[in-house]
mmCIF file of C-alpha atoms in Angstrom:
data_model
loop_
_atom_site.group_PDB
_atom_site.id
_atom_site.type_symbol
_atom_site.label_atom_id
_atom_site.label_comp_id
_atom_site.label_asym_id
_atom_site.label_seq_id
_atom_site.Cartn_x
_atom_site.Cartn_y
_atom_site.Cartn_z
ATOM 1 C CA MET A 11 102.652 103.372 72.514
ATOM 2 C CA ASP A 12 101.208 105.369 69.644
ATOM 3 C CA ASP A 13 102.282 108.957 68.928
ATOM 4 C CA LEU A 14 99.228 110.516 70.579
ATOM 5 C CA ASN A 15 99.720 108.597 73.826
ATOM 6 C CA GLU A 16 103.441 109.287 73.796
ATOM 7 C CA ARG A 17 102.816 113.037 73.394
ATOM 8 C CA ALA A 18 100.243 112.900 76.181
ATOM 9 C CA ALA A 19 102.647 111.072 78.490
ATOM 10 C CA LEU A 20 105.372 113.652 77.823
ATOM 11 C CA GLU A 21 102.884 116.438 78.505
ATOM 12 C CA VAL A 22 101.876 114.844 81.817
ATOM 13 C CA MET A 23 105.529 114.528 82.816
ATOM 14 C CA GLY A 24 106.003 118.199 81.985
ATOM 15 C CA TRP A 25 103.181 119.179 84.344
ATOM 16 C CA SER A 26 104.976 117.590 87.267
ATOM 17 C CA GLU A 27 107.500 120.427 87.501
ATOM 18 C CA ASP A 28 104.724 122.822 88.517
ATOM 19 C CA TYR A 29 103.592 120.578 91.359
ATOM 20 C CA LYS A 30 106.835 119.433 92.980
ATOM 21 C CA GLY A 31 106.910 120.330 96.645
ATOM 22 C CA LYS A 32 103.375 121.747 96.613
ATOM 23 C CA ARG A 33 101.005 120.037 99.001
ATOM 24 C CA HIS A 34 97.710 121.873 98.465
ATOM 25 C CA ARG A 35 97.077 122.607 94.822
ATOM 26 C CA VAL A 36 93.399 121.985 94.350
ATOM 27 C CA SER A 37 91.864 125.460 94.216
ATOM 28 C CA GLN A 38 90.180 126.699 91.040
ATOM 29 C CA GLU A 39 92.986 129.199 90.363
ATOM 30 C CA ASP A 40 95.547 126.392 90.331
ATOM 31 C CA TRP A 41 93.755 124.291 87.715
ATOM 32 C CA ASP A 42 95.352 124.541 84.320
ATOM 33 C CA PRO A 43 92.715 124.236 81.566
ATOM 34 C CA LEU A 44 95.276 122.443 79.391
ATOM 35 C CA HIS A 45 95.257 119.480 81.750
ATOM 36 C CA ASN A 46 93.186 116.954 79.838
ATOM 37 C CA ILE A 47 91.395 114.186 81.764
ATOM 38 C CA ALA A 48 92.360 111.605 79.122
ATOM 39 C CA HIS A 49 96.010 112.503 79.636
ATOM 40 C CA ALA A 50 95.608 112.329 83.406
ATOM 41 C CA TRP A 51 94.358 108.759 83.039
ATOM 42 C CA LEU A 52 97.720 107.907 81.441
ATOM 43 C CA LEU A 53 99.289 109.119 84.661
ATOM 44 C CA VAL A 54 96.902 106.954 86.708
ATOM 45 C CA GLU A 55 97.918 103.951 84.570
ATOM 46 C CA GLU A 56 101.596 104.731 85.204
ATOM 47 C CA MET A 57 100.951 104.959 88.943
ATOM 48 C CA ARG A 58 99.463 101.444 88.858
ATOM 49 C CA LYS A 59 102.918 100.185 87.797
ATOM 50 C CA LYS A 60 104.689 101.829 90.749
ATOM 51 C CA PRO A 61 105.719 99.972 93.933
ATOM 52 C CA ARG A 62 102.931 99.267 96.409
ATOM 53 C CA ILE A 63 103.925 101.985 98.884
ATOM 54 C CA LYS A 64 103.770 104.685 96.180
ATOM 55 C CA ARG A 65 100.420 103.380 94.904
ATOM 56 C CA HIS A 66 99.051 103.472 98.445
ATOM 57 C CA LYS A 67 100.314 107.028 99.019
ATOM 58 C CA PHE A 68 98.781 108.116 95.676
ATOM 59 C CA ASP A 69 95.459 106.532 96.640
ATOM 60 C CA GLN A 70 95.475 108.237 100.039
ATOM 61 C CA LEU A 71 96.291 111.639 98.528
ATOM 62 C CA LEU A 72 93.386 111.294 96.078
ATOM 63 C CA ARG A 73 91.044 110.291 98.907
ATOM 64 C CA THR A 74 92.173 113.227 101.031
ATOM 65 C CA THR A 75 91.669 115.641 98.129
ATOM 66 C CA TYR A 76 88.211 114.285 97.341
ATOM 67 C CA ILE A 77 87.040 114.230 100.956
ATOM 68 C CA ALA A 78 88.375 117.759 101.529
ATOM 69 C CA GLN A 79 86.231 118.944 98.623
ATOM 70 C CA ASN A 80 83.105 116.833 99.199
ATOM 71 C CA GLY A 81 83.132 115.767 102.839
ATOM 72 C CA ASP A 82 82.354 112.158 101.957
ATOM 73 C CA SER A 83 84.190 108.879 101.514
ATOM 74 C CA PRO A 84 84.210 107.803 97.858
ATOM 75 C CA PHE A 85 84.790 104.557 96.002
ATOM 76 C CA TYR A 86 88.046 104.511 94.034
ATOM 77 C CA GLU A 87 86.663 104.624 90.488
ATOM 78 C CA SER A 88 84.050 107.277 91.201
ATOM 79 C CA PHE A 89 86.370 109.743 92.896
ATOM 80 C CA THR A 90 89.199 109.475 90.395
ATOM 81 C CA THR A 91 86.773 110.393 87.628
ATOM 82 C CA TRP A 92 85.546 113.362 89.697
ATOM 83 C CA LEU A 93 88.964 114.843 90.458
ATOM 84 C CA HIS A 94 90.385 117.457 88.144
ATOM 85 C CA PRO A 95 93.487 116.339 86.192
ATOM 86 C CA ALA A 96 95.635 118.869 88.051
ATOM 87 C CA ALA A 97 94.727 117.236 91.371
ATOM 88 C CA ILE A 98 95.551 113.785 89.972
ATOM 89 C CA CYS A 99 98.905 115.074 88.735
ATOM 90 C CA ARG A 100 99.702 116.728 92.061
ATOM 91 C CA ALA A 101 98.858 113.542 93.970
ATOM 92 C CA ALA A 102 101.078 111.450 91.680
ATOM 93 C CA VAL A 103 104.032 113.805 92.030
ATOM 94 C CA SER A 104 103.635 113.978 95.814
ATOM 95 C CA ALA A 105 103.373 110.187 96.055
ATOM 96 C CA CYS A 106 106.626 109.747 94.131
ATOM 97 C CA GLU A 107 108.610 112.312 96.114
ATOM 98 C CA LYS A 108 111.028 110.875 98.653
#
């Protein structure tokens, strides 16, 4: 992993502290402008390496977030690009909680 990606991964891990135990963190006030979509994609890539049950929970949390905002059922690639990085981070943290 190059230095830029390593820094981004550490930054993403740092965000998780803000989201632990929080179930609904998708309002405009909760979005941190420092959350970069490119960094959030690193988190998505990490989630793809997780056990199947955690990947499924992550997927369902993203779907629920998207549908709550748009009232429609999306395809995976289209809705993950729509979601704000903070919502992606929150879904990942929630999916990994026991």
